[in-house]
mmCIF file of C-alpha atoms in Angstrom:
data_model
loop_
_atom_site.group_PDB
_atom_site.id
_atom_site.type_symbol
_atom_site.label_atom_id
_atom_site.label_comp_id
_atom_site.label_asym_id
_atom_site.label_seq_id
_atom_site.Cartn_x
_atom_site.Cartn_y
_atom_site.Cartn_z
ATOM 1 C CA UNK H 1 -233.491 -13.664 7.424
ATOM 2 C CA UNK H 2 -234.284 -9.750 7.209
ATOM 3 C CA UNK H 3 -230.857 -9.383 9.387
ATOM 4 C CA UNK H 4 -228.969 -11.625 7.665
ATOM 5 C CA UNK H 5 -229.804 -9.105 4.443
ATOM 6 C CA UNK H 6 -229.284 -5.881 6.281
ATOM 7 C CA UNK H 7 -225.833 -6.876 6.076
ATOM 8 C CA UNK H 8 -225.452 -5.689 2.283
ATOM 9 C CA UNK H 9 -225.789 -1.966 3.851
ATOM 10 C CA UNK H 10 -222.286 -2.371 3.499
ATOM 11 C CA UNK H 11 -222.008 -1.459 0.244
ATOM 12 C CA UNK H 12 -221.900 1.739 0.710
ATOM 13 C CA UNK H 13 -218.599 2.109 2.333
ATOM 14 C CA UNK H 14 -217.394 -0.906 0.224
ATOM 15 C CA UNK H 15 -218.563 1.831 -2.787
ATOM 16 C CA UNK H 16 -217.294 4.473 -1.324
ATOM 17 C CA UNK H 17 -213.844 3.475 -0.636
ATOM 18 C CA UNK H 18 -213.349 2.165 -3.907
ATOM 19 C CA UNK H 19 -214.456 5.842 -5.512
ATOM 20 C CA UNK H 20 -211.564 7.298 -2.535
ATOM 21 C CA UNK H 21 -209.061 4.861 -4.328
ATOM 22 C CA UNK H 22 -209.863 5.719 -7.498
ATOM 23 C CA UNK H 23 -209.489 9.712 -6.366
ATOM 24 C CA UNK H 24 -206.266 9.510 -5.143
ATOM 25 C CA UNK H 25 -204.798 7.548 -7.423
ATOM 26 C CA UNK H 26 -205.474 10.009 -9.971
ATOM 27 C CA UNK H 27 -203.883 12.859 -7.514
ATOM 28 C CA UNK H 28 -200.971 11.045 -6.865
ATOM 29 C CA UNK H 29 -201.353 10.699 -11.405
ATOM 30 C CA UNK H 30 -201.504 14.276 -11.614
ATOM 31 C CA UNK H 31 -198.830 14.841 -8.907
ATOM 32 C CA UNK H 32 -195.890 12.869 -10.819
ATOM 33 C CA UNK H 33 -197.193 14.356 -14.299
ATOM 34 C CA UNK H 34 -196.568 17.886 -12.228
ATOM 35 C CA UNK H 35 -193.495 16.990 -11.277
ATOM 36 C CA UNK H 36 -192.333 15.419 -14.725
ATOM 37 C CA UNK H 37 -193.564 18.865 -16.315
ATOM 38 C CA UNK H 38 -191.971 20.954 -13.922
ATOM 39 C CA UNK H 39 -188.446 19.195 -14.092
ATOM 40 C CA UNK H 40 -188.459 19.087 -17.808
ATOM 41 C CA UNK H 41 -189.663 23.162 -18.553
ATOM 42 C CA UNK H 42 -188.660 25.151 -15.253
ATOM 43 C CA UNK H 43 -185.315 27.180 -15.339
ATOM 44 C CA UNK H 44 -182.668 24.930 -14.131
ATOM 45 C CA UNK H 45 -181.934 25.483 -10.275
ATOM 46 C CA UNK H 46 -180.783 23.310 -7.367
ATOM 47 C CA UNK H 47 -184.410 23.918 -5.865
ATOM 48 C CA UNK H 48 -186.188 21.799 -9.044
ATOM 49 C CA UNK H 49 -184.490 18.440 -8.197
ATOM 50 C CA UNK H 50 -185.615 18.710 -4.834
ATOM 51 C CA UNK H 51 -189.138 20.732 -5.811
ATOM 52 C CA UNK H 52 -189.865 17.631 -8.707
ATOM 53 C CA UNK H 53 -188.736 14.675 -5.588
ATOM 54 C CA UNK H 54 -190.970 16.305 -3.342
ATOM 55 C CA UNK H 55 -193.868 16.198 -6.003
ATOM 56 C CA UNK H 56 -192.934 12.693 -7.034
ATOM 57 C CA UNK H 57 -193.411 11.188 -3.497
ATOM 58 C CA UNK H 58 -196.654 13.213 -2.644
ATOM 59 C CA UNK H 59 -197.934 10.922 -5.711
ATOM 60 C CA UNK H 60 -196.440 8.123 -4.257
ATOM 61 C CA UNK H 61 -198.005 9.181 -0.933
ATOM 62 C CA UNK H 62 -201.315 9.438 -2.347
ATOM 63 C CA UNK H 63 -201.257 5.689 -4.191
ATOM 64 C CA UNK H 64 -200.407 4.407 -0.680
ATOM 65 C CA UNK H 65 -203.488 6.012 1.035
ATOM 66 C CA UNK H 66 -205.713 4.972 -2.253
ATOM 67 C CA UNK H 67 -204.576 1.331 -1.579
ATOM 68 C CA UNK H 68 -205.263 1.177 1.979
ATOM 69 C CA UNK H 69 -208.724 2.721 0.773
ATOM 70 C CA UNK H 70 -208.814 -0.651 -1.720
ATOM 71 C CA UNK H 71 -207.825 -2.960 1.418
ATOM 72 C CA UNK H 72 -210.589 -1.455 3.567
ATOM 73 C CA UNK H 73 -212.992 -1.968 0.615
ATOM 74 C CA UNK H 74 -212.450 -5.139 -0.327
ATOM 75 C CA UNK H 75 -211.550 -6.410 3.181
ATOM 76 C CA UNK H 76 -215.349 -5.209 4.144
ATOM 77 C CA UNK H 77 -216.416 -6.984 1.253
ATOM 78 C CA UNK H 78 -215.360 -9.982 2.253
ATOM 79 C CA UNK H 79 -215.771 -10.266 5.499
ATOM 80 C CA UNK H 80 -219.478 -8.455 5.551
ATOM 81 C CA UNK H 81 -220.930 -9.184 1.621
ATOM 82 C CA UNK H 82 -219.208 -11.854 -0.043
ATOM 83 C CA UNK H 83 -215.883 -13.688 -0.933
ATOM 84 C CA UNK H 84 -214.754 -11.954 -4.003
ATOM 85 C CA UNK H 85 -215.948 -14.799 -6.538
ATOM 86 C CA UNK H 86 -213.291 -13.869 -9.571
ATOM 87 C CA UNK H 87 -210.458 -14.692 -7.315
ATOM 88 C CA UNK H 88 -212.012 -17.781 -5.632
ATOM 89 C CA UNK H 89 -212.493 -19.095 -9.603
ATOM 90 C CA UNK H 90 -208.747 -18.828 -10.495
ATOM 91 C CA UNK H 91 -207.759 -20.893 -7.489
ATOM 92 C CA UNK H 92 -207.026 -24.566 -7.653
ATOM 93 C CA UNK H 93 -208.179 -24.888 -3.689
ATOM 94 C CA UNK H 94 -211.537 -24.310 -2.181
ATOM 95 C CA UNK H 95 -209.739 -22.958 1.244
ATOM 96 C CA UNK H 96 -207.455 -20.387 -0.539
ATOM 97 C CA UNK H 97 -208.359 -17.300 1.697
ATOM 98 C CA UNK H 98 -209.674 -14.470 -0.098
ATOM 99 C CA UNK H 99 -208.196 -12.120 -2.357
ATOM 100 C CA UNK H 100 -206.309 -10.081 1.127
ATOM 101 C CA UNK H 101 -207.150 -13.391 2.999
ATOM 102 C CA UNK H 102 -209.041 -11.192 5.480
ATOM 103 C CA UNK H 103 -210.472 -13.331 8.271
ATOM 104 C CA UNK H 104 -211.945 -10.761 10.956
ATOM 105 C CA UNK H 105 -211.897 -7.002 11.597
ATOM 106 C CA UNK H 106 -208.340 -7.112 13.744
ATOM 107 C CA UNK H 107 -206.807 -9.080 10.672
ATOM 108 C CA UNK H 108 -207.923 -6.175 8.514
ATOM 109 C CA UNK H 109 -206.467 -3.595 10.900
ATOM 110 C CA UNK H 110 -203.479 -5.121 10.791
ATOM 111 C CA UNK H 111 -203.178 -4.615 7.259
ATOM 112 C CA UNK H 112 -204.488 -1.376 7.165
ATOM 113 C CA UNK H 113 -202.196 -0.189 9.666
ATOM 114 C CA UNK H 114 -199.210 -1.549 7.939
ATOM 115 C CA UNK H 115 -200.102 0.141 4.914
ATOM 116 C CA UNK H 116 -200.764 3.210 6.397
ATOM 117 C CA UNK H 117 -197.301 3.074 8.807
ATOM 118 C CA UNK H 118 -195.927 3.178 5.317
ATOM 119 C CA UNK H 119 -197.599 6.329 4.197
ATOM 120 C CA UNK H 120 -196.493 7.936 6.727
ATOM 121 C CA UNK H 121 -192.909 7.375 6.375
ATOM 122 C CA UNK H 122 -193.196 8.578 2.727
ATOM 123 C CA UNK H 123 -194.883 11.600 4.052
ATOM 124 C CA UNK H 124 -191.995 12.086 6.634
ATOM 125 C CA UNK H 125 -189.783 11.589 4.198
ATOM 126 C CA UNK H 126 -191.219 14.244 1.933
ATOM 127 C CA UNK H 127 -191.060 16.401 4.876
ATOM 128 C CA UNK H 128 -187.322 15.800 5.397
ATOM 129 C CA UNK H 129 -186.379 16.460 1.746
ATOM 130 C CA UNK H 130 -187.670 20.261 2.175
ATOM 131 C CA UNK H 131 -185.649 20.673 5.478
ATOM 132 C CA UNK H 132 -182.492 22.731 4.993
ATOM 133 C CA UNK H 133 -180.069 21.345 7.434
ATOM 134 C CA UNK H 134 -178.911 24.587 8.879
ATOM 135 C CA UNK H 135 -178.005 24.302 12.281
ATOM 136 C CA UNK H 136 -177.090 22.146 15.093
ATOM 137 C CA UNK H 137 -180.887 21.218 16.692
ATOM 138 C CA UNK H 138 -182.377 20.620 13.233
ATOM 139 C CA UNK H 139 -179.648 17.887 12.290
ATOM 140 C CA UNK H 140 -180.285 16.105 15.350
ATOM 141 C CA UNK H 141 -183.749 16.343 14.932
ATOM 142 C CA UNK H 142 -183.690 15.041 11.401
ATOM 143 C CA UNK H 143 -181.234 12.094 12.721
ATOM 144 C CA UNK H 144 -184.095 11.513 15.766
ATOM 145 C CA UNK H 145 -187.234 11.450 12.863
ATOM 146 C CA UNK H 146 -184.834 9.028 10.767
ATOM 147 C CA UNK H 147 -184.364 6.879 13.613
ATOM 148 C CA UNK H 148 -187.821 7.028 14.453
ATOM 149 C CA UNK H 149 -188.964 5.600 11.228
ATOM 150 C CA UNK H 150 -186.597 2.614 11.070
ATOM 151 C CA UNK H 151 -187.739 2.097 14.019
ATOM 152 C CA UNK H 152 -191.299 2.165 12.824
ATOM 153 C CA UNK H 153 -190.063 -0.008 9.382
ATOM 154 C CA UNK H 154 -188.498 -2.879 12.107
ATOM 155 C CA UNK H 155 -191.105 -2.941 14.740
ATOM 156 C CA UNK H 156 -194.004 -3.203 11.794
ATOM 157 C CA UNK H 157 -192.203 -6.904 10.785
ATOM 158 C CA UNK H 158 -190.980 -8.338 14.474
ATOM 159 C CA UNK H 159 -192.349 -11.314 15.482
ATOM 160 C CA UNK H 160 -190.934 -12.095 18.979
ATOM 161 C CA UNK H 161 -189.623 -15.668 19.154
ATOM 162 C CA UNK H 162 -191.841 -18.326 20.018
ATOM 163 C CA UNK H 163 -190.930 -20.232 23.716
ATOM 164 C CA UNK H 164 -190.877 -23.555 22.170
#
């Protein structure tokens, strides 16, 4: 019985991630109101557009990482604590799955990892806007990372054909 309770140490990171979402949400908040200030009230250039897109999907970048801190969180909730009860009482079915319909630990990593795949394509992307395209060798290696990441985008949804 004393084990069975020890379980609720859990909390903590359940806690924890939540405050980490909460954080970067508000830097990726304060990273779109920089870039909203800085179109609207900087001397017109070329370099704004791309200094305001860069900004723009850093805050993007960071709402990504705060929601794969919200999957971790509530995914160790409910596979360690409890199911998440305010979900389970706007269902119509008893089985429903929980709120991520976690079932084990590799279940969650697969989420996880999908979500964080995606965060790094948006930081790759703000990486590529900020590239000038100058020569030879960086073009093709701009055309290799875009590659890369659609290969990334198609290999994160394959499911290989069942033999049936």
């Amino acid at each position: 019985m004393g084990l069975w309770r020890f379980r609720l140490i859990a909390i903590v990171p359940v806690v924890m991630s939540l405050a980490s979402t909460l954080l970067t949400f508000e830097i990726g908040t304060r990273d779109i109101f920089k870039s909203i200030k800085f179109f609207f009230f900087a001397p017109d250039t070329a370099k704004v557009a791309n200094t305001a897109l860069a900004s723009v999907v850093s805050g993007i970048d960071f709402y990504l990482i705060g929601v794969a801190f919200l999957i971790f969180g509530y995914g160790l909730y409910e596979l360690l604590i409890s199911e998440i009860d305010v979900y389970r009482a706007g269902s119509d079915t008893d089985n429903s799955g929980g709120l991520l319909d976690i079932r084990s630990l590799d279940h969650l990593k697969e989420k996880l990892v999908k979500v964080l795949v995606v965060a790094l394509i948006v930081s790759a992307f703000k990486s590529m806007i900020t590239i000038p395209l100058t020569d030879v060798k960086i073009m093709i290696y701009f055309c290799f990372c875009v590659l890369i990441l659609a290969l990334s985008g198609f290999l994160m949804t394959y499911k290989p054909a069942s033999k049936s």
